[in-house]
Amino acid sequence: MKEKIEILMREALAAVEACESNADLGKVKVKYLGKSGELTALLRGMKDVPADQRPVIGGYVNEARDAITAAAESKEKTLKAKETEEKMLKESIDVTYQPTDVKLGSLHPCTLVKNEIVDIFTSLGFSVAQGPEVELDFFNFQALNIPKDHPARDMQDTFYLGDEMLLRTHTSPVQVRTMLDKKPPIRIVVPGKVYRPDDDATHSPMFQQIEGLVVDKHITLCDLKGILSLFAKELFDKNTKIRFRPSYFPFTEPSVEVDVTCSQCHGKGCRLCKGTGWIEVLGAGVVNPKVLENCGIDSNEYSGFAFGMGIERITMIKYGIPDMRILFENDARFLRSFR
């Protein structure tokens, strides 16, 4: 019996030493030390050993098991160290390597347009303001003259997060926060993400807006038209013209929709402008006195104008992109064209 145990131990130790991976080692451990392993079978056969020899034979079996277990643990450490070394060699980086084909990336077209718009207005003395995307109902609606029962709320379907919390539907709350925090004169542009439950070729549940606000003494609709006319010429080309059409927004009075001559046909009429020669680009107006008063600004002393536009829409117009969803697909072929 002793000789049989020694032969089994030598076989097991040789098998452990021959293992080249942890997977092989696992199979050896199961073969000799598992519940149905050969060493376990010897222990189960102790009932056939004479009672006076069982302690001695049991001692031999335990010595063999300890020797095999120790050899397996040592081999496991060796194999792990080897695997780590091989992995390090494979994942090493040659910092002296000179690539022959470097593919440069570029900014997303929406980012290019946003940066261009911001640059135009900052060159005119505007500063950039930011605000939270998760907003309070007060800042998003009520302070902007849109109470809970106002029909204008139907114009902006909303992602509500509770009774008073929501994902902002426009960047106008930043205007309110700025007017509450600062005294006039105020001249800001506000780029940022906004959220509305729309999804089709010209709408997205998440899109970007950029708004502008000017509050000072003696501000009129003429000042708004002058600023936007200069903006359109800088963004598109020097021959671009703008026109105002009467509209309605609860936070401006009077309110206007602003059109520019088509950037593709320059007013002659084409597919992009649907033959009209004009394209709607933004909404604007003179700040409603109620909004100024809600923000603690004397509407008898100060007035202002505000405007807002969708960055994706401007991008589509500027580059002739037919479907807004292309801007969110991350198609490398499309994005490379802006490099």
Coordinates of C-alpha atoms in Angstrom, one line a residue:
M1 CA 0.0 0.0 0.0
K2 CA 2.8 2.3 0.9
E3 CA 4.5 1.7 -2.5
K4 CA 1.3 2.4 -4.3
I5 CA 0.9 5.7 -2.5
E6 CA 4.5 6.7 -3.4
I7 CA 4.0 5.8 -7.1
L8 CA 0.8 7.9 -7.2
M9 CA 2.6 10.8 -5.5
R10 CA 5.5 10.7 -8.0
E11 CA 3.0 10.6 -10.9
A12 CA 1.1 13.6 -9.5
L13 CA 4.3 15.6 -8.8
A14 CA 5.5 14.9 -12.4
A15 CA 2.1 15.9 -13.8
V16 CA 2.2 19.2 -11.8
E17 CA 5.7 20.0 -13.0
A18 CA 4.7 19.4 -16.6
C19 CA 1.8 21.9 -16.6
E20 CA 2.2 24.8 -18.9
S21 CA -0.9 26.8 -17.9
N22 CA -3.2 27.2 -15.0
A23 CA -5.9 25.4 -17.0
D24 CA -3.6 22.3 -17.2
L25 CA -2.8 22.6 -13.5
G26 CA -6.5 22.7 -12.6
K27 CA -7.1 19.4 -14.4
V28 CA -4.2 17.8 -12.5
K29 CA -5.6 19.0 -9.2
V30 CA -9.0 17.6 -10.0
K31 CA -7.5 14.3 -11.2
Y32 CA -5.5 13.7 -8.0
L33 CA -7.0 15.9 -5.3
G34 CA -10.6 16.3 -6.4
K35 CA -13.7 14.6 -4.8
S36 CA -13.4 11.8 -7.3
G37 CA -9.6 12.0 -7.5
E38 CA -7.2 9.1 -7.2
L39 CA -5.8 10.2 -3.8
T40 CA -9.3 10.6 -2.5
A41 CA -10.1 7.1 -3.7
L42 CA -7.2 5.7 -1.7
L43 CA -8.7 7.4 1.4
R44 CA -12.0 5.8 0.7
G45 CA -10.3 2.4 0.4
M46 CA -8.9 2.7 4.0
K47 CA -11.9 0.5 5.2
D48 CA -10.2 -2.5 3.5
V49 CA -6.9 -1.9 5.4
P50 CA -6.4 -3.8 8.6
A51 CA -7.3 -1.6 11.7
D52 CA -3.8 -1.7 13.1
Q53 CA -2.3 -0.4 9.9
R54 CA -4.8 2.4 9.2
P55 CA -3.0 5.2 11.2
V56 CA 0.3 4.5 9.3
I57 CA -1.3 4.2 5.9
G58 CA -3.4 7.3 6.6
G59 CA -0.2 9.2 7.5
Y60 CA 1.3 8.2 4.1
V61 CA -1.8 9.4 2.3
N62 CA -1.8 12.8 4.1
E63 CA 1.9 13.3 3.4
A64 CA 1.3 12.6 -0.3
R65 CA -1.7 15.0 -0.4
D66 CA 0.4 17.7 1.4
A67 CA 3.3 17.2 -1.0
I68 CA 1.0 17.4 -4.1
T69 CA -0.9 20.5 -2.7
A70 CA 2.4 22.3 -2.0
A71 CA 3.8 21.5 -5.4
A72 CA 0.5 22.7 -7.1
E73 CA 0.6 26.0 -5.1
S74 CA 4.2 26.6 -6.1
K75 CA 3.5 25.8 -9.7
E76 CA 0.5 28.1 -9.7
K77 CA 2.6 31.1 -8.5
T78 CA 5.2 30.3 -11.2
L79 CA 2.6 30.1 -14.0
K80 CA 1.0 33.4 -12.8
A81 CA 4.3 35.2 -12.9
K82 CA 5.0 33.8 -16.3
E83 CA 1.6 34.9 -17.6
T84 CA 2.1 38.4 -16.2
E85 CA 5.5 38.7 -17.8
E86 CA 4.1 37.6 -21.2
K87 CA 1.2 40.0 -20.9
M88 CA 3.5 42.9 -20.0
L89 CA 5.6 42.1 -23.1
K90 CA 2.6 42.0 -25.3
E91 CA 1.1 45.2 -24.0
S92 CA 4.3 47.2 -23.8
I93 CA 4.5 50.4 -25.9
D94 CA 7.5 51.5 -27.9
V95 CA 7.5 55.2 -27.3
T96 CA 10.2 55.6 -30.0
Y97 CA 8.0 54.1 -32.7
Q98 CA 7.3 56.5 -35.6
P99 CA 3.9 55.8 -37.1
T100 CA 3.7 56.1 -40.9
D101 CA -0.1 56.7 -41.2
V102 CA -1.4 59.1 -38.7
K103 CA -5.2 59.8 -39.0
L104 CA -6.0 63.1 -37.5
G105 CA -9.4 63.7 -35.9
S106 CA -11.5 66.9 -36.0
L107 CA -14.2 68.6 -34.0
H108 CA -17.8 67.6 -34.5
P109 CA -19.6 69.9 -37.0
C110 CA -22.0 71.0 -34.2
T111 CA -19.0 71.9 -32.0
L112 CA -17.4 73.8 -34.9
V113 CA -20.6 75.8 -35.4
K114 CA -21.1 76.4 -31.7
N115 CA -17.5 77.7 -31.3
E116 CA -18.0 80.0 -34.3
I117 CA -21.2 81.4 -32.9
V118 CA -19.6 82.0 -29.5
D119 CA -16.6 83.6 -31.1
I120 CA -18.9 86.0 -33.1
F121 CA -20.8 87.2 -30.0
T122 CA -17.8 87.4 -27.6
S123 CA -16.1 89.6 -30.2
L124 CA -19.1 91.9 -29.8
G125 CA -18.6 92.1 -26.0
F126 CA -20.8 89.2 -24.9
S127 CA -19.7 86.9 -22.1
V128 CA -20.4 83.2 -21.9
A129 CA -22.8 81.9 -19.2
Q130 CA -23.6 78.3 -18.1
G131 CA -26.3 76.7 -16.0
P132 CA -27.6 73.3 -14.8
E133 CA -29.3 70.9 -17.2
V134 CA -31.6 69.6 -14.4
E135 CA -33.6 72.6 -13.6
L136 CA -36.4 73.9 -11.3
D137 CA -39.8 74.6 -12.7
F138 CA -39.5 78.2 -11.4
F139 CA -36.4 79.0 -13.6
N140 CA -37.5 77.0 -16.6
F141 CA -41.1 78.3 -16.8
Q142 CA -42.6 80.5 -14.1
A143 CA -39.9 83.3 -14.0
L144 CA -40.1 83.4 -17.8
N145 CA -43.9 84.3 -17.6
I146 CA -45.0 80.7 -18.3
P147 CA -47.1 79.7 -15.2
K148 CA -48.4 76.1 -14.8
D149 CA -51.7 76.8 -16.7
H150 CA -50.1 78.7 -19.6
P151 CA -50.8 77.2 -23.1
A152 CA -47.2 77.9 -24.1
R153 CA -46.1 74.9 -22.0
D154 CA -47.7 72.8 -24.8
M155 CA -45.1 74.2 -27.2
Q156 CA -42.3 72.6 -25.1
D157 CA -43.1 69.0 -24.0
T158 CA -41.1 68.3 -21.0
F159 CA -39.2 65.5 -19.3
Y160 CA -40.3 65.9 -15.7
L161 CA -38.2 64.4 -12.8
G162 CA -40.8 65.3 -10.1
D163 CA -43.3 68.0 -9.3
E164 CA -40.8 70.8 -9.5
M165 CA -37.7 69.2 -11.2
L166 CA -37.2 68.7 -14.9
L167 CA -34.7 68.5 -17.7
R168 CA -34.5 72.0 -19.0
T169 CA -36.4 72.6 -22.3
H170 CA -34.3 75.6 -23.3
T171 CA -31.3 77.5 -22.1
S172 CA -33.4 80.5 -21.0
P173 CA -33.3 79.6 -17.3
V174 CA -29.7 80.8 -17.4
Q175 CA -31.0 84.2 -18.4
V176 CA -33.1 84.3 -15.3
R177 CA -30.3 83.1 -13.0
T178 CA -28.0 85.8 -14.5
M179 CA -30.6 88.6 -14.0
L180 CA -31.2 87.5 -10.4
D181 CA -27.5 87.4 -9.7
K182 CA -26.3 90.5 -11.6
K183 CA -27.4 94.1 -12.1
P184 CA -27.6 95.6 -15.7
P185 CA -25.9 96.1 -18.0
I186 CA -26.0 92.4 -18.9
R187 CA -24.7 90.9 -22.2
I188 CA -24.4 87.1 -22.3
V189 CA -24.6 84.1 -24.6
V190 CA -25.7 80.8 -23.2
P191 CA -24.7 77.6 -25.1
G192 CA -25.9 74.2 -23.7
K193 CA -27.9 71.0 -24.0
V194 CA -31.7 71.0 -23.8
Y195 CA -34.3 68.2 -23.8
R196 CA -37.7 67.7 -25.3
P197 CA -39.5 64.4 -26.2
D198 CA -39.2 64.8 -30.0
D199 CA -37.5 62.5 -32.4
D200 CA -37.6 62.8 -36.2
A201 CA -35.6 64.1 -39.2
T202 CA -35.5 67.6 -37.8
H203 CA -35.9 67.0 -34.0
S204 CA -33.9 65.1 -31.4
P205 CA -34.8 64.4 -27.7
M206 CA -31.5 66.1 -26.8
F207 CA -30.1 69.0 -28.8
Q208 CA -28.1 72.1 -28.2
Q209 CA -29.2 75.7 -28.1
I210 CA -27.4 79.0 -27.8
E211 CA -29.2 82.0 -26.5
G212 CA -28.3 85.6 -26.1
L213 CA -29.5 88.3 -23.7
V214 CA -28.9 92.0 -23.5
V215 CA -30.3 94.2 -20.7
D216 CA -29.5 97.9 -20.5
K217 CA -31.1 101.3 -20.7
H218 CA -32.8 102.3 -23.9
I219 CA -32.5 98.8 -25.6
T220 CA -34.9 98.5 -28.6
L221 CA -35.9 96.1 -31.4
C222 CA -33.6 98.1 -33.7
D223 CA -30.6 97.0 -31.5
L224 CA -31.7 93.4 -31.8
K225 CA -32.0 93.6 -35.6
G226 CA -28.6 95.3 -35.9
I227 CA -26.9 92.6 -33.8
L228 CA -28.5 89.7 -35.6
S229 CA -27.8 91.2 -39.0
L230 CA -24.1 91.4 -38.2
F231 CA -24.2 87.9 -36.8
A232 CA -25.8 86.4 -39.9
K233 CA -23.2 88.1 -42.2
E234 CA -20.4 86.7 -40.0
L235 CA -21.8 83.2 -39.8
F236 CA -22.9 82.7 -43.4
D237 CA -21.5 85.4 -45.8
K238 CA -21.4 89.2 -46.1
N239 CA -24.4 89.3 -48.5
T240 CA -26.8 87.5 -46.1
K241 CA -29.9 89.4 -45.3
I242 CA -32.3 88.9 -42.4
R243 CA -36.0 89.6 -42.0
F244 CA -38.3 89.7 -39.0
R245 CA -41.8 88.0 -38.9
P246 CA -44.2 88.6 -36.0
S247 CA -44.4 85.7 -33.6
Y248 CA -45.3 84.9 -30.0
F249 CA -43.1 83.9 -27.0
P250 CA -44.3 84.5 -23.5
F251 CA -40.9 85.8 -22.3
T252 CA -40.6 88.5 -25.1
E253 CA -42.9 91.2 -26.3
P254 CA -42.9 92.0 -29.2
S255 CA -41.6 88.6 -30.4
V256 CA -40.3 87.7 -33.9
E257 CA -39.1 84.8 -35.9
V258 CA -35.9 85.6 -37.8
D259 CA -35.2 84.3 -41.3
V260 CA -32.0 84.6 -43.3
T261 CA -31.5 84.4 -47.1
C262 CA -30.7 80.8 -48.0
S263 CA -27.0 80.1 -47.7
Q264 CA -27.1 77.7 -50.7
C265 CA -29.0 79.8 -53.3
H266 CA -28.6 83.3 -51.8
G267 CA -32.3 84.0 -52.0
K268 CA -33.0 82.7 -55.5
G269 CA -34.9 79.6 -54.3
C270 CA -33.7 76.0 -54.1
R271 CA -34.5 72.7 -52.4
L272 CA -33.0 73.7 -49.1
C273 CA -35.2 76.7 -48.7
K274 CA -38.1 75.1 -50.5
G275 CA -38.1 77.7 -53.2
T276 CA -38.7 80.6 -50.9
G277 CA -35.2 82.0 -50.8
W278 CA -35.5 82.3 -47.0
I279 CA -34.7 80.0 -44.0
E280 CA -35.9 80.4 -40.5
V281 CA -33.0 80.3 -38.1
L282 CA -34.1 81.6 -34.6
G283 CA -36.6 83.2 -32.4
A284 CA -36.1 86.5 -30.7
G285 CA -37.8 89.6 -29.2
V286 CA -37.8 92.4 -26.7
V287 CA -37.6 91.0 -23.1
N288 CA -41.1 91.0 -21.6
P289 CA -41.3 93.6 -18.7
K290 CA -42.9 90.8 -16.5
V291 CA -39.7 88.8 -16.9
L292 CA -37.5 91.7 -15.9
E293 CA -39.7 92.4 -12.8
N294 CA -39.7 88.7 -11.9
C295 CA -35.9 89.0 -11.7
G296 CA -35.9 92.2 -9.7
I297 CA -35.0 94.6 -12.5
D298 CA -37.0 97.8 -12.9
S299 CA -38.7 97.6 -16.3
N300 CA -39.3 101.4 -16.3
E301 CA -35.6 102.0 -16.3
Y302 CA -34.2 99.0 -18.2
S303 CA -35.2 97.0 -21.3
G304 CA -33.5 94.3 -23.2
F305 CA -33.7 91.8 -26.0
A306 CA -33.2 88.0 -26.2
F307 CA -32.7 85.5 -29.0
G308 CA -32.3 81.7 -29.2
M309 CA -31.3 79.2 -31.8
G310 CA -30.7 75.5 -32.2
I311 CA -27.1 74.7 -32.9
E312 CA -28.0 71.5 -34.8
R313 CA -30.4 73.5 -37.0
I314 CA -27.8 76.1 -37.8
T315 CA -25.3 73.3 -38.6
M316 CA -27.8 71.6 -40.9
I317 CA -28.4 74.9 -42.7
K318 CA -24.7 75.9 -42.9
Y319 CA -23.5 72.5 -44.3
G320 CA -26.7 71.5 -46.2
I321 CA -27.3 68.4 -43.9
P322 CA -30.8 67.0 -44.7
D323 CA -31.4 64.9 -41.5
M324 CA -30.6 65.9 -38.0
R325 CA -30.1 62.2 -37.0
I326 CA -26.9 62.1 -39.0
L327 CA -25.3 64.4 -36.5
F328 CA -25.8 61.8 -33.7
E329 CA -24.8 58.6 -35.6
N330 CA -21.0 59.0 -35.2
D331 CA -20.4 57.8 -38.8
A332 CA -16.7 58.2 -39.3
R333 CA -17.1 58.8 -43.0
F334 CA -19.4 61.7 -42.4
L335 CA -17.2 63.2 -39.6
R336 CA -14.0 62.9 -41.6
S337 CA -15.5 65.4 -44.2
F338 CA -15.1 68.2 -41.5
R339 CA -11.4 67.5 -40.9

